[in-house]
mmCIF file of C-alpha atoms and ligand atoms in Angstrom:
data_model
loop_
_atom_site.group_PDB
_atom_site.id
_atom_site.type_symbol
_atom_site.label_atom_id
_atom_site.label_comp_id
_atom_site.label_asym_id
_atom_site.label_seq_id
_atom_site.Cartn_x
_atom_site.Cartn_y
_atom_site.Cartn_z
ATOM 1 C CA UNK A 970 86.934 -25.311 155.267
ATOM 2 C CA UNK A 971 86.411 -27.229 158.456
ATOM 3 C CA UNK A 972 88.466 -30.524 158.689
ATOM 4 C CA UNK A 973 86.268 -32.340 160.794
ATOM 5 C CA UNK A 974 87.106 -35.170 163.422
ATOM 6 C CA UNK A 975 87.544 -38.728 163.115
ATOM 7 C CA UNK A 976 86.447 -38.308 159.463
ATOM 8 C CA UNK A 977 87.862 -39.566 156.128
ATOM 9 C CA UNK A 978 87.156 -36.091 154.346
ATOM 10 C CA UNK A 979 86.874 -37.503 151.034
ATOM 11 C CA UNK A 980 83.756 -39.363 151.396
ATOM 12 C CA UNK A 981 82.407 -37.868 154.887
ATOM 13 C CA UNK A 982 78.417 -37.973 154.930
ATOM 14 C CA UNK A 983 77.423 -33.804 155.652
ATOM 15 C CA UNK A 984 76.982 -33.342 159.238
ATOM 16 C CA UNK A 985 73.646 -32.056 160.299
ATOM 17 C CA UNK A 986 73.968 -28.251 161.008
ATOM 18 C CA UNK A 987 72.232 -27.444 164.106
ATOM 19 C CA UNK A 988 70.600 -24.082 164.375
ATOM 20 C CA UNK A 989 68.878 -24.025 167.622
ATOM 21 C CA UNK A 990 68.918 -26.401 171.042
ATOM 22 C CA UNK A 991 67.038 -26.584 174.326
ATOM 23 C CA UNK A 992 66.829 -28.955 176.992
ATOM 24 C CA UNK A 993 67.569 -32.686 175.415
ATOM 25 C CA UNK A 994 66.839 -31.258 171.701
ATOM 26 C CA UNK A 995 68.988 -30.370 168.941
ATOM 27 C CA UNK A 996 67.265 -28.195 166.143
ATOM 28 C CA UNK A 997 68.295 -28.475 162.486
ATOM 29 C CA UNK A 998 66.372 -26.492 159.642
ATOM 30 C CA UNK A 999 63.676 -29.156 158.946
ATOM 31 C CA UNK A 1000 64.266 -31.585 162.478
ATOM 32 C CA UNK A 1001 63.878 -31.693 166.288
ATOM 33 C CA UNK A 1002 66.305 -34.017 167.650
ATOM 34 C CA UNK A 1003 66.211 -36.195 170.783
ATOM 35 C CA UNK A 1004 70.279 -35.532 171.931
ATOM 36 C CA UNK A 1005 71.096 -39.643 172.598
ATOM 37 C CA UNK A 1006 74.551 -38.683 172.895
ATOM 38 C CA UNK A 1007 74.961 -35.802 175.232
ATOM 39 C CA UNK A 1008 76.972 -33.862 172.401
ATOM 40 C CA UNK A 1009 79.682 -36.438 173.445
ATOM 41 C CA UNK A 1010 78.911 -37.403 176.792
ATOM 42 C CA UNK A 1011 78.900 -34.303 178.323
ATOM 43 C CA UNK A 1012 75.526 -32.181 178.260
ATOM 44 C CA UNK A 1013 74.451 -33.830 181.508
ATOM 45 C CA UNK A 1014 71.613 -30.876 182.587
ATOM 46 C CA UNK A 1015 70.431 -30.479 178.638
ATOM 47 C CA UNK A 1016 70.818 -27.390 176.229
ATOM 48 C CA UNK A 1017 70.100 -23.852 177.136
ATOM 49 C CA UNK A 1018 70.066 -24.382 181.052
ATOM 50 C CA UNK A 1019 68.718 -20.752 182.560
ATOM 51 C CA UNK A 1020 71.230 -21.439 185.141
ATOM 52 C CA UNK A 1021 74.116 -22.593 183.728
ATOM 53 C CA UNK A 1022 73.438 -19.631 181.110
ATOM 54 C CA UNK A 1023 73.001 -16.795 183.230
ATOM 55 C CA UNK A 1024 76.513 -18.032 185.362
ATOM 56 C CA UNK A 1025 78.502 -17.678 182.121
ATOM 57 C CA UNK A 1026 76.448 -14.429 181.404
ATOM 58 C CA UNK A 1027 77.360 -12.967 184.836
ATOM 59 C CA UNK A 1028 81.085 -13.611 184.539
ATOM 60 C CA UNK A 1029 81.527 -12.346 181.197
ATOM 61 C CA UNK A 1030 79.941 -9.145 182.140
ATOM 62 C CA UNK A 1031 83.393 -8.800 184.726
ATOM 63 C CA UNK A 1032 85.768 -10.626 182.767
ATOM 64 C CA UNK A 1033 86.082 -13.733 180.835
ATOM 65 C CA UNK A 1034 89.367 -14.826 181.173
ATOM 66 C CA UNK A 1035 92.491 -14.251 182.758
ATOM 67 C CA UNK A 1036 95.745 -16.256 183.238
ATOM 68 C CA UNK A 1037 96.135 -18.153 186.415
ATOM 69 C CA UNK A 1038 100.164 -17.503 186.405
ATOM 70 C CA UNK A 1039 100.373 -14.871 189.218
ATOM 71 C CA UNK A 1040 96.334 -14.452 188.858
ATOM 72 C CA UNK A 1041 94.019 -15.909 190.831
ATOM 73 C CA UNK A 1042 89.961 -15.201 191.292
ATOM 74 C CA UNK A 1043 86.622 -15.837 192.599
ATOM 75 C CA UNK A 1044 85.100 -18.265 190.030
ATOM 76 C CA UNK A 1045 88.551 -20.676 190.377
ATOM 77 C CA UNK A 1046 88.537 -20.403 194.002
ATOM 78 C CA UNK A 1047 85.218 -21.459 194.629
ATOM 79 C CA UNK A 1048 85.589 -23.948 192.471
ATOM 80 C CA UNK A 1049 88.477 -25.807 193.880
ATOM 81 C CA UNK A 1050 86.639 -25.283 197.005
ATOM 82 C CA UNK A 1051 83.578 -27.017 195.714
ATOM 83 C CA UNK A 1052 85.737 -29.922 194.364
ATOM 84 C CA UNK A 1053 87.538 -30.153 197.784
ATOM 85 C CA UNK A 1054 84.213 -30.687 199.376
ATOM 86 C CA UNK A 1055 82.302 -32.612 196.834
ATOM 87 C CA UNK A 1056 85.051 -34.848 195.995
ATOM 88 C CA UNK A 1057 85.597 -38.311 197.871
ATOM 89 C CA UNK A 1058 88.660 -38.533 200.358
ATOM 90 C CA UNK A 1059 91.646 -36.458 200.441
ATOM 91 C CA UNK A 1060 91.372 -35.653 196.840
ATOM 92 C CA UNK A 1061 92.081 -31.812 197.440
ATOM 93 C CA UNK A 1062 94.449 -30.023 195.312
ATOM 94 C CA UNK A 1063 92.875 -29.108 191.821
ATOM 95 C CA UNK A 1064 95.586 -28.783 188.536
ATOM 96 C CA UNK A 1065 93.002 -27.450 185.787
ATOM 97 C CA UNK A 1066 93.195 -27.349 181.869
ATOM 98 C CA UNK A 1067 90.990 -27.164 178.748
ATOM 99 C CA UNK A 1068 90.457 -30.504 177.992
ATOM 100 C CA UNK A 1069 90.309 -34.382 178.819
ATOM 101 C CA UNK A 1070 93.336 -35.358 176.906
ATOM 102 C CA UNK A 1071 95.417 -32.380 178.874
ATOM 103 C CA UNK A 1072 93.940 -33.476 181.861
ATOM 104 C CA UNK A 1073 95.311 -36.937 181.538
ATOM 105 C CA UNK A 1074 98.996 -35.601 180.344
ATOM 106 C CA UNK A 1075 98.989 -33.637 183.660
ATOM 107 C CA UNK A 1076 98.091 -36.938 185.485
ATOM 108 C CA UNK A 1077 100.606 -39.086 183.782
ATOM 109 C CA UNK A 1078 103.401 -36.061 184.223
ATOM 110 C CA UNK A 1079 102.197 -35.733 187.668
ATOM 111 C CA UNK A 1080 102.797 -39.445 188.559
ATOM 112 C CA UNK A 1081 106.092 -39.743 186.532
ATOM 113 C CA UNK A 1082 107.358 -36.552 188.309
ATOM 114 C CA UNK A 1083 106.234 -37.811 191.924
ATOM 115 C CA UNK A 1084 108.717 -40.808 191.715
ATOM 116 C CA UNK A 1085 111.529 -38.659 190.063
ATOM 117 C CA UNK A 1086 111.030 -36.024 192.894
ATOM 118 C CA UNK A 1087 111.696 -38.444 194.910
ATOM 119 C CA UNK A 1088 114.880 -40.538 193.450
ATOM 120 C CA UNK A 1089 112.604 -43.235 191.929
ATOM 121 C CA UNK A 1090 113.510 -44.271 188.353
ATOM 122 C CA UNK A 1091 110.419 -46.001 187.982
ATOM 123 C CA UNK A 1092 109.608 -45.988 183.959
ATOM 124 C CA UNK A 1093 106.716 -48.155 182.925
ATOM 125 C CA UNK A 1094 102.739 -47.360 183.144
ATOM 126 C CA UNK A 1095 100.185 -50.287 183.868
ATOM 127 C CA UNK A 1096 97.005 -49.554 181.742
ATOM 128 C CA UNK A 1097 93.804 -51.310 180.284
ATOM 129 C CA UNK A 1098 93.207 -53.053 177.319
ATOM 130 C CA UNK A 1099 90.810 -51.111 174.853
ATOM 131 C CA UNK A 1100 91.696 -48.136 177.029
ATOM 132 C CA UNK A 1101 90.728 -44.559 175.652
ATOM 133 C CA UNK A 1102 92.456 -41.721 177.611
ATOM 134 C CA UNK A 1103 92.580 -38.864 175.021
ATOM 135 C CA UNK A 1104 93.925 -37.769 171.434
ATOM 136 C CA UNK A 1105 97.398 -36.287 172.548
ATOM 137 C CA UNK A 1106 100.555 -38.504 172.223
ATOM 138 C CA UNK A 1107 101.234 -39.695 176.074
ATOM 139 C CA UNK A 1108 97.235 -40.531 176.434
ATOM 140 C CA UNK A 1109 97.490 -42.142 172.863
ATOM 141 C CA UNK A 1110 100.265 -44.287 174.385
ATOM 142 C CA UNK A 1111 98.616 -45.258 177.428
ATOM 143 C CA UNK A 1112 95.468 -45.844 175.548
ATOM 144 C CA UNK A 1113 95.400 -49.172 173.160
ATOM 145 C CA UNK A 1114 92.532 -48.050 170.853
ATOM 146 C CA UNK A 1115 93.980 -49.106 167.154
ATOM 147 C CA UNK A 1116 90.641 -47.565 165.532
ATOM 148 C CA UNK A 1117 91.625 -44.282 166.708
ATOM 149 C CA UNK A 1118 95.310 -44.480 166.799
ATOM 150 C CA UNK A 1119 96.208 -47.028 163.572
ATOM 151 C CA UNK A 1120 99.529 -44.090 163.112
ATOM 152 C CA UNK A 1121 101.094 -44.506 166.362
ATOM 153 C CA UNK A 1122 102.291 -48.420 166.890
ATOM 154 C CA UNK A 1123 105.478 -48.246 168.668
ATOM 155 C CA UNK A 1124 104.417 -47.787 172.507
ATOM 156 C CA UNK A 1125 107.268 -48.642 174.900
ATOM 157 C CA UNK A 1126 106.948 -48.619 178.649
ATOM 158 C CA UNK A 1127 103.252 -49.422 178.580
ATOM 159 C CA UNK A 1128 101.541 -52.209 179.857
ATOM 160 C CA UNK A 1129 97.977 -53.411 178.496
ATOM 161 C CA UNK A 1130 96.188 -55.582 180.374
ATOM 162 C CA UNK A 1131 92.550 -56.932 180.214
ATOM 163 C CA UNK A 1132 90.273 -55.966 183.283
ATOM 164 C CA UNK A 1133 90.992 -59.414 184.740
ATOM 165 C CA UNK A 1134 92.483 -59.465 188.339
ATOM 166 C CA UNK A 1135 94.965 -62.703 187.376
ATOM 167 C CA UNK A 1136 96.110 -60.151 184.435
ATOM 168 C CA UNK A 1137 96.622 -57.491 187.311
ATOM 169 C CA UNK A 1138 98.263 -59.761 189.812
ATOM 170 C CA UNK A 1139 100.626 -61.034 186.792
ATOM 171 C CA UNK A 1140 101.968 -57.503 185.602
ATOM 172 C CA UNK A 1141 102.145 -56.374 189.094
ATOM 173 C CA UNK A 1142 104.492 -59.836 189.708
ATOM 174 C CA UNK A 1143 106.137 -58.998 186.515
ATOM 175 C CA UNK A 1144 106.656 -54.718 187.257
ATOM 176 C CA UNK A 1145 105.552 -54.085 190.558
ATOM 177 C CA UNK A 1146 109.310 -51.858 191.066
ATOM 178 C CA UNK A 1147 108.971 -50.441 187.510
ATOM 179 C CA UNK A 1148 105.160 -49.128 187.300
ATOM 180 C CA UNK A 1149 104.782 -45.429 188.061
ATOM 181 C CA UNK A 1150 101.361 -45.455 187.877
ATOM 182 C CA UNK A 1151 98.367 -47.778 187.141
ATOM 183 C CA UNK A 1152 95.493 -45.246 185.061
ATOM 184 C CA UNK A 1153 91.976 -47.046 184.502
ATOM 185 C CA UNK A 1154 88.819 -45.528 182.855
ATOM 186 C CA UNK A 1155 86.679 -47.090 186.120
ATOM 187 C CA UNK A 1156 83.623 -49.657 185.611
ATOM 188 C CA UNK A 1157 83.360 -48.459 182.151
ATOM 189 C CA UNK A 1158 85.381 -48.057 179.028
ATOM 190 C CA UNK A 1159 83.888 -45.363 176.788
ATOM 191 C CA UNK A 1160 85.533 -44.647 173.375
ATOM 192 C CA UNK A 1161 87.231 -48.826 173.759
ATOM 193 C CA UNK A 1162 83.520 -49.658 173.123
ATOM 194 C CA UNK A 1163 81.521 -49.272 176.162
ATOM 195 C CA UNK A 1164 82.865 -52.154 177.656
ATOM 196 C CA UNK A 1165 81.835 -52.313 181.302
ATOM 197 C CA UNK A 1166 83.739 -54.639 184.308
ATOM 198 C CA UNK A 1167 83.465 -55.019 187.845
ATOM 199 C CA UNK A 1168 84.433 -53.163 191.032
ATOM 200 C CA UNK A 1169 85.949 -56.174 192.448
ATOM 201 C CA UNK A 1170 89.177 -55.587 189.734
ATOM 202 C CA UNK A 1171 89.267 -52.112 191.211
ATOM 203 C CA UNK A 1172 89.731 -53.270 194.940
ATOM 204 C CA UNK A 1173 92.374 -55.538 194.301
ATOM 205 C CA UNK A 1174 94.096 -52.888 191.847
ATOM 206 C CA UNK A 1175 93.663 -50.245 195.071
ATOM 207 C CA UNK A 1176 95.589 -53.432 197.230
ATOM 208 C CA UNK A 1177 98.070 -53.957 194.732
ATOM 209 C CA UNK A 1178 99.098 -50.099 194.139
ATOM 210 C CA UNK A 1179 99.085 -49.946 197.981
ATOM 211 C CA UNK A 1180 101.231 -52.526 198.279
ATOM 212 C CA UNK A 1181 104.032 -51.664 195.988
ATOM 213 C CA UNK A 1182 103.778 -48.281 195.988
ATOM 214 C CA UNK A 1183 102.227 -47.317 192.677
ATOM 215 C CA UNK A 1184 99.989 -44.234 192.191
ATOM 216 C CA UNK A 1185 96.430 -45.022 190.997
ATOM 217 C CA UNK A 1186 95.021 -42.968 188.300
ATOM 218 C CA UNK A 1187 91.537 -42.960 187.638
ATOM 219 C CA UNK A 1188 90.299 -40.870 184.247
ATOM 220 C CA UNK A 1189 86.372 -40.127 184.928
ATOM 221 C CA UNK A 1190 86.685 -37.480 182.334
ATOM 222 C CA UNK A 1191 83.870 -39.879 180.878
ATOM 223 C CA UNK A 1192 82.539 -41.639 183.870
ATOM 224 C CA UNK A 1193 82.366 -38.716 186.164
ATOM 225 C CA UNK A 1194 79.156 -36.813 187.749
ATOM 226 C CA UNK A 1195 77.286 -40.071 187.373
ATOM 227 C CA UNK A 1196 77.597 -41.651 184.433
ATOM 228 C CA UNK A 1197 78.013 -45.011 185.802
ATOM 229 C CA UNK A 1198 75.231 -44.610 188.689
ATOM 230 C CA UNK A 1199 78.249 -43.882 190.738
ATOM 231 C CA UNK A 1200 78.522 -39.712 191.734
ATOM 232 C CA UNK A 1201 82.219 -40.937 190.693
ATOM 233 C CA UNK A 1202 83.553 -43.979 191.258
ATOM 234 C CA UNK A 1203 86.028 -42.781 193.302
ATOM 235 C CA UNK A 1204 83.514 -43.026 195.760
ATOM 236 C CA UNK A 1205 83.706 -46.439 195.825
ATOM 237 C CA UNK A 1206 87.311 -46.939 195.376
ATOM 238 C CA UNK A 1207 89.266 -43.969 195.997
ATOM 239 C CA UNK A 1208 92.650 -43.028 193.612
ATOM 240 C CA UNK A 1209 95.258 -41.147 194.157
ATOM 241 C CA UNK A 1210 94.925 -38.932 191.354
ATOM 242 C CA UNK A 1211 91.706 -38.145 189.561
ATOM 243 C CA UNK A 1212 90.738 -36.578 186.031
ATOM 244 C CA UNK A 1213 87.471 -34.793 185.385
ATOM 245 C CA UNK A 1214 86.308 -33.259 181.952
ATOM 246 C CA UNK A 1215 83.302 -33.490 179.471
ATOM 247 C CA UNK A 1216 80.488 -32.841 181.889
ATOM 248 C CA UNK A 1217 82.191 -30.978 184.463
ATOM 249 C CA UNK A 1218 81.230 -27.705 183.440
ATOM 250 C CA UNK A 1219 77.805 -29.421 182.366
ATOM 251 C CA UNK A 1220 79.472 -29.324 178.838
ATOM 252 C CA UNK A 1221 78.943 -25.843 178.364
ATOM 253 C CA UNK A 1222 82.830 -24.773 177.853
ATOM 254 C CA UNK A 1223 85.625 -27.324 177.566
ATOM 255 C CA UNK A 1224 87.251 -27.530 181.081
ATOM 256 C CA UNK A 1225 88.898 -30.081 182.822
ATOM 257 C CA UNK A 1226 90.901 -31.180 186.029
ATOM 258 C CA UNK A 1227 93.473 -33.249 187.680
ATOM 259 C CA UNK A 1228 92.831 -33.959 191.272
ATOM 260 C CA UNK A 1229 95.623 -35.269 193.362
ATOM 261 C CA UNK A 1230 95.164 -36.609 197.040
ATOM 262 C CA UNK A 1231 97.523 -35.125 199.828
ATOM 263 C CA UNK A 1232 100.776 -37.513 199.659
ATOM 264 C CA UNK A 1233 101.015 -36.553 195.599
ATOM 265 C CA UNK A 1234 100.790 -32.693 196.331
ATOM 266 C CA UNK A 1235 103.387 -33.434 198.863
ATOM 267 C CA UNK A 1236 105.766 -35.018 196.854
ATOM 268 C CA UNK A 1237 106.201 -31.884 195.485
ATOM 269 C CA UNK A 1238 106.048 -29.564 197.598
ATOM 270 C CA UNK A 1239 109.457 -28.891 199.070
ATOM 271 C CA UNK A 1240 112.412 -26.254 199.314
ATOM 272 C CA UNK A 1241 114.015 -27.024 195.991
ATOM 273 C CA UNK A 1242 112.312 -25.423 193.417
ATOM 274 C CA UNK A 1243 112.966 -28.307 190.771
ATOM 275 C CA UNK A 1244 110.621 -29.964 192.321
ATOM 276 C CA UNK A 1245 107.622 -28.067 191.192
ATOM 277 C CA UNK A 1246 105.020 -28.864 188.796
ATOM 278 C CA UNK A 1247 105.943 -27.361 185.136
ATOM 279 C CA UNK A 1248 102.879 -27.453 183.621
ATOM 280 C CA UNK A 1249 100.409 -24.010 182.937
ATOM 281 C CA UNK A 1250 98.019 -24.347 179.823
ATOM 282 C CA UNK A 1251 96.816 -20.708 178.849
ATOM 283 C CA UNK A 1252 93.094 -21.008 179.653
ATOM 284 C CA UNK A 1253 93.920 -23.248 182.830
ATOM 285 C CA UNK A 1254 91.166 -21.861 185.160
ATOM 286 C CA UNK A 1255 89.012 -19.991 182.532
ATOM 287 C CA UNK A 1256 86.510 -17.810 184.866
ATOM 288 C CA UNK A 1257 83.714 -18.675 182.243
ATOM 289 C CA UNK A 1258 84.302 -22.206 182.939
ATOM 290 C CA UNK A 1259 84.953 -22.362 186.500
ATOM 291 C CA UNK A 1260 81.758 -20.239 186.452
ATOM 292 C CA UNK A 1261 79.847 -22.856 184.599
ATOM 293 C CA UNK A 1262 81.253 -25.886 186.527
ATOM 294 C CA UNK A 1263 80.447 -24.463 189.565
ATOM 295 C CA UNK A 1264 76.580 -23.682 188.624
ATOM 296 C CA UNK A 1265 76.488 -27.537 187.008
ATOM 297 C CA UNK A 1266 77.635 -29.077 190.294
ATOM 298 C CA UNK A 1267 74.884 -26.776 192.437
ATOM 299 C CA UNK A 1268 72.504 -28.231 190.116
ATOM 300 C CA UNK A 1269 73.406 -31.778 190.374
ATOM 301 C CA UNK A 1270 73.432 -31.761 194.356
ATOM 302 C CA UNK A 1271 70.431 -29.184 194.596
ATOM 303 C CA UNK A 1272 68.316 -31.351 192.135
ATOM 304 C CA UNK A 1273 69.213 -35.027 193.060
ATOM 305 C CA UNK A 1274 70.804 -36.255 189.736
ATOM 306 C CA UNK A 1275 71.811 -39.638 191.226
ATOM 307 C CA UNK A 1276 67.796 -40.515 191.554
ATOM 308 C CA UNK A 1277 67.178 -38.999 188.091
ATOM 309 C CA UNK A 1278 70.150 -41.332 186.802
ATOM 310 C CA UNK A 1279 68.515 -44.416 188.776
ATOM 311 C CA UNK A 1280 65.356 -43.804 187.212
ATOM 312 C CA UNK A 1281 67.250 -43.792 183.473
ATOM 313 C CA UNK A 1282 68.806 -47.227 184.602
ATOM 314 C CA UNK A 1283 65.439 -48.659 185.281
ATOM 315 C CA UNK A 1284 63.392 -47.437 182.714
ATOM 316 C CA UNK A 1285 66.402 -48.703 179.977
ATOM 317 C CA UNK A 1286 66.583 -52.301 182.123
ATOM 318 C CA UNK A 1287 62.814 -52.309 181.847
ATOM 319 C CA UNK A 1288 62.788 -51.196 177.954
ATOM 320 C CA UNK A 1289 65.517 -53.519 176.799
ATOM 321 C CA UNK A 1290 64.425 -56.289 178.701
ATOM 322 C CA UNK A 1291 63.995 -59.430 176.777
ATOM 323 C CA UNK A 1292 65.356 -57.729 173.750
ATOM 324 C CA UNK A 1293 67.585 -59.678 171.493
ATOM 325 C CA UNK A 1294 68.622 -60.344 167.492
ATOM 326 C CA UNK A 1295 70.752 -62.460 166.208
ATOM 327 C CA UNK A 1296 73.307 -59.878 164.876
ATOM 328 C CA UNK A 1297 73.522 -58.674 168.613
ATOM 329 C CA UNK A 1298 76.601 -59.881 170.711
ATOM 330 C CA UNK A 1299 75.594 -58.355 173.767
ATOM 331 C CA UNK A 1300 73.139 -55.941 175.381
ATOM 332 C CA UNK A 1301 74.875 -53.635 178.163
ATOM 333 C CA UNK A 1302 73.461 -51.111 180.636
ATOM 334 C CA UNK A 1303 75.068 -49.370 183.411
ATOM 335 C CA UNK A 1304 73.839 -46.123 184.877
ATOM 336 C CA UNK A 1305 73.161 -43.399 182.321
ATOM 337 C CA UNK A 1306 75.043 -45.568 179.211
ATOM 338 C CA UNK A 1307 73.153 -48.295 177.305
ATOM 339 C CA UNK A 1308 75.136 -50.382 174.434
ATOM 340 C CA UNK A 1309 74.362 -52.747 172.273
ATOM 341 C CA UNK A 1310 77.335 -54.358 170.671
ATOM 342 C CA UNK A 1311 76.544 -56.388 167.535
ATOM 343 C CA UNK A 1312 78.948 -59.015 165.571
ATOM 344 C CA UNK A 1313 79.473 -57.006 162.561
ATOM 345 C CA UNK A 1314 79.855 -53.151 162.028
ATOM 346 C CA UNK A 1315 77.838 -53.635 158.998
ATOM 347 C CA UNK A 1316 74.823 -53.739 161.179
ATOM 348 C CA UNK A 1317 74.955 -50.761 162.065
ATOM 349 C CA UNK A 1318 75.531 -49.169 158.491
ATOM 350 C CA UNK A 1319 72.974 -46.548 157.757
ATOM 351 C CA UNK A 1320 71.508 -46.370 161.492
ATOM 352 C CA UNK A 1321 72.344 -42.956 161.873
ATOM 353 C CA UNK A 1322 70.181 -41.247 159.227
ATOM 354 C CA UNK A 1323 67.291 -43.685 160.195
ATOM 355 C CA UNK A 1324 67.332 -42.378 163.750
ATOM 356 C CA UNK A 1325 67.534 -38.881 162.133
ATOM 357 C CA UNK A 1326 64.291 -39.514 160.357
ATOM 358 C CA UNK A 1327 62.732 -40.734 163.738
ATOM 359 C CA UNK A 1328 63.869 -37.614 165.450
ATOM 360 C CA UNK A 1329 66.776 -38.729 167.612
ATOM 361 C CA UNK A 1330 70.552 -37.903 166.790
ATOM 362 C CA UNK A 1331 72.766 -40.926 167.642
ATOM 363 C CA UNK A 1332 76.288 -41.453 166.689
ATOM 364 C CA UNK A 1333 77.231 -45.108 166.469
ATOM 365 C CA UNK A 1334 80.968 -46.162 166.006
ATOM 366 C CA UNK A 1335 82.509 -49.626 164.960
ATOM 367 C CA UNK A 1336 80.282 -52.078 165.956
ATOM 368 C CA UNK A 1337 78.707 -49.830 168.963
ATOM 369 C CA UNK A 1338 75.162 -48.774 169.128
ATOM 370 C CA UNK A 1339 74.724 -46.353 172.161
ATOM 371 C CA UNK A 1340 72.642 -44.222 174.115
ATOM 372 C CA UNK A 1341 74.220 -41.569 177.136
ATOM 373 C CA UNK A 1342 71.261 -39.502 177.185
ATOM 374 C CA UNK A 1343 71.236 -36.065 179.234
ATOM 375 C CA UNK A 1344 70.019 -36.651 183.020
ATOM 376 C CA UNK A 1345 66.828 -34.148 182.363
ATOM 377 C CA UNK A 1346 65.560 -36.536 179.614
ATOM 378 C CA UNK A 1347 62.145 -37.426 180.498
ATOM 379 C CA UNK A 1348 60.770 -40.822 180.527
ATOM 380 C CA UNK A 1349 58.936 -40.639 176.937
ATOM 381 C CA UNK A 1350 61.830 -39.187 175.090
ATOM 382 C CA UNK A 1351 64.158 -41.852 176.571
ATOM 383 C CA UNK A 1352 61.570 -44.608 175.697
ATOM 384 C CA UNK A 1353 61.612 -43.187 172.248
ATOM 385 C CA UNK A 1354 65.528 -43.445 171.823
ATOM 386 C CA UNK A 1355 65.460 -47.083 173.079
ATOM 387 C CA UNK A 1356 62.565 -47.926 170.586
ATOM 388 C CA UNK A 1357 64.419 -46.431 167.700
ATOM 389 C CA UNK A 1358 67.289 -48.001 168.510
ATOM 390 C CA UNK A 1359 65.552 -51.922 168.862
ATOM 391 C CA UNK A 1360 63.209 -50.644 165.721
ATOM 392 C CA UNK A 1361 66.519 -51.036 163.329
ATOM 393 C CA UNK A 1362 67.044 -54.816 164.201
HETATM 394 C C1 LIG B 71 86.563 -37.959 176.041
HETATM 395 C C2 LIG B 71 88.059 -38.395 176.686
HETATM 396 C C3 LIG B 71 89.164 -38.099 177.048
HETATM 397 C C4 LIG B 71 89.656 -36.630 176.555
HETATM 398 O O1 LIG B 71 88.656 -35.796 176.586
HETATM 399 P P1 LIG B 71 88.699 -34.385 175.900
HETATM 400 O O2 LIG B 71 88.601 -33.436 175.967
HETATM 401 O O3 LIG B 71 88.366 -34.775 174.486
HETATM 402 O O4 LIG B 71 90.634 -33.842 175.392
HETATM 403 C C5 LIG B 71 89.683 -38.632 178.060
HETATM 404 N N1 LIG B 71 89.449 -39.681 178.565
HETATM 405 C C6 LIG B 71 88.301 -40.071 178.448
HETATM 406 C C7 LIG B 71 87.477 -41.474 179.381
HETATM 407 C C8 LIG B 71 87.665 -39.820 177.775
HETATM 408 O O5 LIG B 71 86.145 -40.333 177.590
#
């Protein structure tokens, strides 16, 4: 029997069974659904994309996987070269892993060991209120999401601040000599409630991290590849370590990467074997995943996805303009993300089934009804999603 995620199995509603998927559509036995969630935000090119499917099939005809310990191969070499060219600044050193949570673990481990390698004893992490960085233990610790992590209350050595500059300055004033890193979901906090904040906060964070020699980590597992309307938020403010996941492979196979800049890499590069990064997921650099990621980035570049995302944002703003309801606290829009936050989570009860009956797959959580659509969506389908969301009220 399957144990489903984030569910009380005793009261869980039967999940919809998908029998086929194509473009932005999911098919059940009796319904065609527009996927407004992009399968947890990763399926940016839609389903059954011929180029992605072919990339995976072609690689599978050679080999699906070989370990990266002592071996290497073209797909992982080409992908790391591509990322080096595609990513901003000197974010050039790619450490691959099998999921976003693990890639976050690697980033935090990297930041900690960067400091111990140079003899520093810094022992604290700065992070944000309402942060979500994954479900593994250290990721939960730097995260701040009671509803996901109610079993995990002890948090030593992590300071959580709101996305406000005075709080940021105060945290640095108090603990600047103890922070080994500051980890953030830049501009858009996803699972913590689709919270959006200003770039000026990140600019100030960059200044303070430089001033006090603290590594800045961007967890762009959700925001990377265009979701905020920026290719990467790292294009605007450059972190020392960047974490990518979800859309990295276009959503076709689970994979993630932790990318370090020159300075971080140099902190490990020495004649002392104890300075090496001791980490190595079995499936890191998986050949099918790397082939999919490479094809995904090529499509992203060639078909001018940033224009598509701009259009999605413009249509969303047009459709949401003037829309309000007393039950709604706020409507937020950024790039390819729209969120309707309600005052009372009861307001959204039953919405998923309502949307299903109208041909839209949606998965609201807590007080948040949202859409993060595949970028290949047509205007008509996007308007339909937004209309169903509005019609619920
Ligand atoms: C989804 C997510 C993760 C975790 O990624 P998994 O692949 O689910 O382990 C980490 N950080 C952010 C910001 C995410 O949205």
